[in-house]
Short mmCIF file of C-alpha atoms in Angstrom, two decimals:
data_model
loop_
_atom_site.label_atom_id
_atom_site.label_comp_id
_atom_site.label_asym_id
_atom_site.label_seq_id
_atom_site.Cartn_x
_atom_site.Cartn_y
_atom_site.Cartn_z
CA UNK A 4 -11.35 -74.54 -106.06
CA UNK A 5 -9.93 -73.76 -102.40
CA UNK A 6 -7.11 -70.99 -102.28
CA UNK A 7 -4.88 -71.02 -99.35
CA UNK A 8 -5.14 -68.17 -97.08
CA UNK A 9 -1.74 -66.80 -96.93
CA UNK A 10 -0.65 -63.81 -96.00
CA UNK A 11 1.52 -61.84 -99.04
CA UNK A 12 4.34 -59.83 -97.48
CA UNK A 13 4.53 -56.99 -100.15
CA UNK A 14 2.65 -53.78 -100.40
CA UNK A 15 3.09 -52.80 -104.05
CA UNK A 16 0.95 -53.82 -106.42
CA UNK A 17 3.80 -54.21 -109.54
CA UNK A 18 5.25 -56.56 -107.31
CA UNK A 19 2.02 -59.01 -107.29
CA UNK A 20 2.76 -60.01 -111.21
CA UNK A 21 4.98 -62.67 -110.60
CA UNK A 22 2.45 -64.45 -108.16
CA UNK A 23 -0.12 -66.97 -109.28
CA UNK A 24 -3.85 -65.89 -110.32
CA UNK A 25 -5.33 -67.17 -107.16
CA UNK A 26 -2.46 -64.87 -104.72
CA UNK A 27 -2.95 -62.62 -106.60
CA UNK A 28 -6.65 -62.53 -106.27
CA UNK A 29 -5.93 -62.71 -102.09
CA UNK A 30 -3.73 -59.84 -102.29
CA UNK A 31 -6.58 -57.99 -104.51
CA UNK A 32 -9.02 -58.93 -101.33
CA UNK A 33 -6.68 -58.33 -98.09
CA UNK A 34 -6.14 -54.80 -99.88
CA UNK A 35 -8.93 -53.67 -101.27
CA UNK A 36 -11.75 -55.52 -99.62
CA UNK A 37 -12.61 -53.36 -97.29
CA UNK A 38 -12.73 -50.36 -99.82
CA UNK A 39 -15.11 -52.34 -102.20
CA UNK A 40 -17.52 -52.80 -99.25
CA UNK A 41 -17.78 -49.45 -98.41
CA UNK A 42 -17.98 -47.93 -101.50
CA UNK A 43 -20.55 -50.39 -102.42
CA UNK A 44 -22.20 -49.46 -99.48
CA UNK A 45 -22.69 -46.22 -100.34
CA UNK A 46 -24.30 -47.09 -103.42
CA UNK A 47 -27.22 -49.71 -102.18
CA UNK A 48 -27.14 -48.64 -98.43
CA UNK A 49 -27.49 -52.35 -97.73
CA UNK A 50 -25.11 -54.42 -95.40
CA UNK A 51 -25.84 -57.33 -97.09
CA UNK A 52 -25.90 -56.41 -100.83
CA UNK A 53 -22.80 -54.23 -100.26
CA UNK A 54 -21.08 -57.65 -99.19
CA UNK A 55 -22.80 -59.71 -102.13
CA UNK A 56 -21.66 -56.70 -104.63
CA UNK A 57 -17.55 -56.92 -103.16
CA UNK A 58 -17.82 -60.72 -103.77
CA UNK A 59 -19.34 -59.94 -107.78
CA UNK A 60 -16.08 -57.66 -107.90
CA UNK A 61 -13.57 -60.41 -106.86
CA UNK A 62 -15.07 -62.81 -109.08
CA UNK A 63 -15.05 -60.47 -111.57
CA UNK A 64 -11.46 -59.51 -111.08
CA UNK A 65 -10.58 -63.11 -110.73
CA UNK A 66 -12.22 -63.75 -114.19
CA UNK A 67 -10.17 -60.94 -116.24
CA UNK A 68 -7.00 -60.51 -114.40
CA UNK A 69 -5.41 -62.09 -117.04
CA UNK A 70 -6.41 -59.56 -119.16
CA UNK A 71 -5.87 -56.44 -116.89
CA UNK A 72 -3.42 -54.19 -119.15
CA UNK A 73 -1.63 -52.63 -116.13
CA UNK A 74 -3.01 -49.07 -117.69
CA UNK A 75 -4.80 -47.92 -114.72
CA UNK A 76 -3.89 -48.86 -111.02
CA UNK A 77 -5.78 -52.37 -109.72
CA UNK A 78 -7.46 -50.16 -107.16
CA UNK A 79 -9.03 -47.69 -110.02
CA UNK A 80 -9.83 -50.59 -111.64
CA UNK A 81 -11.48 -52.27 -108.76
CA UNK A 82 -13.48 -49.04 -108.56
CA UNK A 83 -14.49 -49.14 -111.65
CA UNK A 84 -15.62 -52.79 -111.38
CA UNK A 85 -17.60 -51.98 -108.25
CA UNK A 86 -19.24 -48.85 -109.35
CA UNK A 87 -20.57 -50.58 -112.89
CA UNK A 88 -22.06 -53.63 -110.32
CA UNK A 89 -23.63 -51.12 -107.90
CA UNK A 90 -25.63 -49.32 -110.98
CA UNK A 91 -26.43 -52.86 -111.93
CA UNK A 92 -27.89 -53.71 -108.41
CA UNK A 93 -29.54 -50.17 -108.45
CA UNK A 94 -31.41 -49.82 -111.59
CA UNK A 95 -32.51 -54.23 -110.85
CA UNK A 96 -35.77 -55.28 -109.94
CA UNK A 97 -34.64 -56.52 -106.80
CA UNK A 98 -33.15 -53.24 -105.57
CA UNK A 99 -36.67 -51.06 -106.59
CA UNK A 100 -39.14 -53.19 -105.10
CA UNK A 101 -37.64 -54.71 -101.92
CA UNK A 102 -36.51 -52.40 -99.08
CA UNK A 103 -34.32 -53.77 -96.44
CA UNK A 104 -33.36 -51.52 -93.19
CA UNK A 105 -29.69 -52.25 -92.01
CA UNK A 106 -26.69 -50.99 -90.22
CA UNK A 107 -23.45 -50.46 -91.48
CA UNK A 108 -21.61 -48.74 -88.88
CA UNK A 109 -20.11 -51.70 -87.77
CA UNK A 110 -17.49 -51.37 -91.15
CA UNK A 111 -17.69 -48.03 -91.82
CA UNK A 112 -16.65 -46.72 -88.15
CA UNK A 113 -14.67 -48.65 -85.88
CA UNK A 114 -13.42 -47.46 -82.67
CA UNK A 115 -13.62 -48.29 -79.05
CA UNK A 116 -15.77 -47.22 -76.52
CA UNK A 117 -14.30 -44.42 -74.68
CA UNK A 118 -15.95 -41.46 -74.32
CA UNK A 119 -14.26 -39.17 -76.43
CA UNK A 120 -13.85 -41.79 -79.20
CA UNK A 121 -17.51 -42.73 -79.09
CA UNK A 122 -18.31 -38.83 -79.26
CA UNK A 123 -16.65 -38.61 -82.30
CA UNK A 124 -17.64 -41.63 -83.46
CA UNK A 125 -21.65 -40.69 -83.35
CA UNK A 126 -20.47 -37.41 -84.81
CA UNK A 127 -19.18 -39.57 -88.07
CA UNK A 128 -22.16 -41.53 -87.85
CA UNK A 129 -24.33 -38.26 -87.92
CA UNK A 130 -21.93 -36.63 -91.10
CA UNK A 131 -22.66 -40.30 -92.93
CA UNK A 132 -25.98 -40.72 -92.74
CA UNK A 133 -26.60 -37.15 -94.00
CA UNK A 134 -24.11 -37.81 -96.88
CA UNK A 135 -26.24 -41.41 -97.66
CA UNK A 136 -29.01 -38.95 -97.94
CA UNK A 137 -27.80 -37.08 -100.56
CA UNK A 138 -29.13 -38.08 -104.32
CA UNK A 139 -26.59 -40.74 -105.82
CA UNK A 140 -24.85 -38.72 -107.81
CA UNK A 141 -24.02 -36.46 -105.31
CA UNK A 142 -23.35 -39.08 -102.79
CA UNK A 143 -20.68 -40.99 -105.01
CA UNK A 144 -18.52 -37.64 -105.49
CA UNK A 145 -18.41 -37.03 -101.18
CA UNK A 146 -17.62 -40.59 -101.22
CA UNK A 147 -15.04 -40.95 -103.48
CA UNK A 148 -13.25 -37.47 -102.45
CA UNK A 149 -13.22 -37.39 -99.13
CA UNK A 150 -13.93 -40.74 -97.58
CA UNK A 151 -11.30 -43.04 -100.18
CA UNK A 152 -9.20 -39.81 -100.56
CA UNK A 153 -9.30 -39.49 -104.50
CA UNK A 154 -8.70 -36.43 -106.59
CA UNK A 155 -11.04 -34.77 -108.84
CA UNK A 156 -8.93 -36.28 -111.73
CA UNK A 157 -8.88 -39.44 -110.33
CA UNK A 158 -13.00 -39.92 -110.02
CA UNK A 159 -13.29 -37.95 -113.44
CA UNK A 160 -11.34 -41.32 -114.99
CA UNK A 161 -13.48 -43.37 -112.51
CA UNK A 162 -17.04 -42.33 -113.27
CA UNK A 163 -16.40 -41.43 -116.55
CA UNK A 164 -17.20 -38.02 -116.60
CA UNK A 165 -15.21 -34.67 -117.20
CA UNK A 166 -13.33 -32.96 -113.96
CA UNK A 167 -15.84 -29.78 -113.84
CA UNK A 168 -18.67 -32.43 -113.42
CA UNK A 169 -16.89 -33.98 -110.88
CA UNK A 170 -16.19 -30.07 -109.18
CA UNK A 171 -19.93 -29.23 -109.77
CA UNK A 172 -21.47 -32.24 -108.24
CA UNK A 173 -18.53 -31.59 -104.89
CA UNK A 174 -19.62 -27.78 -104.62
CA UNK A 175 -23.77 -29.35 -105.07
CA UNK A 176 -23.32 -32.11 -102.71
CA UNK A 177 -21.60 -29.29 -100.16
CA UNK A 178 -23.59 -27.11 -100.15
CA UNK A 179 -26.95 -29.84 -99.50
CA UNK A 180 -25.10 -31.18 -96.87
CA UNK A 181 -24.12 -27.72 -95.43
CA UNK A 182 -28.35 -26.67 -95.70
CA UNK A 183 -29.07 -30.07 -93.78
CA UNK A 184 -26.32 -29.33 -90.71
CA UNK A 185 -28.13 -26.11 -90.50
CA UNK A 186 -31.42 -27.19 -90.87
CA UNK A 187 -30.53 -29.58 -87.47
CA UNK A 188 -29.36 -26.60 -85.84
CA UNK A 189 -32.85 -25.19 -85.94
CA UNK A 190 -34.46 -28.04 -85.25
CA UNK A 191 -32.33 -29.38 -82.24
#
């Protein structure tokens, strides 16, 4: 099956139900691909996988949009999608036993190469790779919060846990990443 690349002039989602399964499925991608990447990302720490992962989700998506009850926003849903694939990937063979080493900047962190830009740019680079160091559970809280901007409420609904969890594991994963910024300071 070939779709048609086309670009969709609209930017809200309730107006996307009147389009065919297939534009609708390019809308999905133009708007939320990048998200699904990076929040897969964060999960497997693999360029690659991360990419194979956002293509799972579309299919996915493509596969049960007819049956996507509108009761949650596509892009909660999409998150929802992604994060029950990246488990998947995680707790697979494939993902235990074979170690790949890979960049992601290139995604995550775009910018241009002026001086002040690329200073902050390493200095986003630096505050990432700590917070890919932190244990998963951790990891997908920082992620979630402050890198796609949701609310405590809205990753409660997302990972399926209660809102304190979701506090808890913010105030944990702060104050790890706060005792590996100092620990740099002594070092450096």
């Amino acid at each position: 099956m070939q779709v048609k690349m086309m670009r969709i002039e609209t930017t809200k989602p309730a107006e996307i139900s009147h389009l065919s399964k297939e534009q609708q499925l390019v809308w999905l991608m133009e708007e939320y691909g990048d998200m699904i990447v990076r929040l897969a990302y964060t999960y497997v720490k693999q360029k690659q996988a991360a990419e194979d992962i956002s293509q799972e989700v579309f299919i996915s998506c493509y596969n049960s949009l007819d049956r996507f009850q509108k009761r949650a926003a596509y892009k909660t849903w999409l998150y929802r999608i992604t994060v029950n694939k990246c488990k998947d990937y995680v707790n697979s063979w494939s993902f235990k036993h074979i170690h790949y080493k890979d960049y992601f900047s290139s995604i995550l962190m775009r910018g241009t190469s002026k001086d002040s830009e690329g200073l902050d740019r390493e200095e986003k680079e630096i505050i990432f790779k700590k917070v890919l160091s932190l244990p998963i559970k951790l990891r997908e809280v920082i992620i979630l919060h402050y890198y796609e901007e949701l609310s405590v409420n809205e990753i409660s609904s997302l990972l399926a846990i209660n809102a304190n969890t979701v506090k808890t594991r913010l105030h944990r994963a702060r104050k790890q990443l706060k005792g590996l910024f100092e620990g740099d300071e002594i070092d450096g």
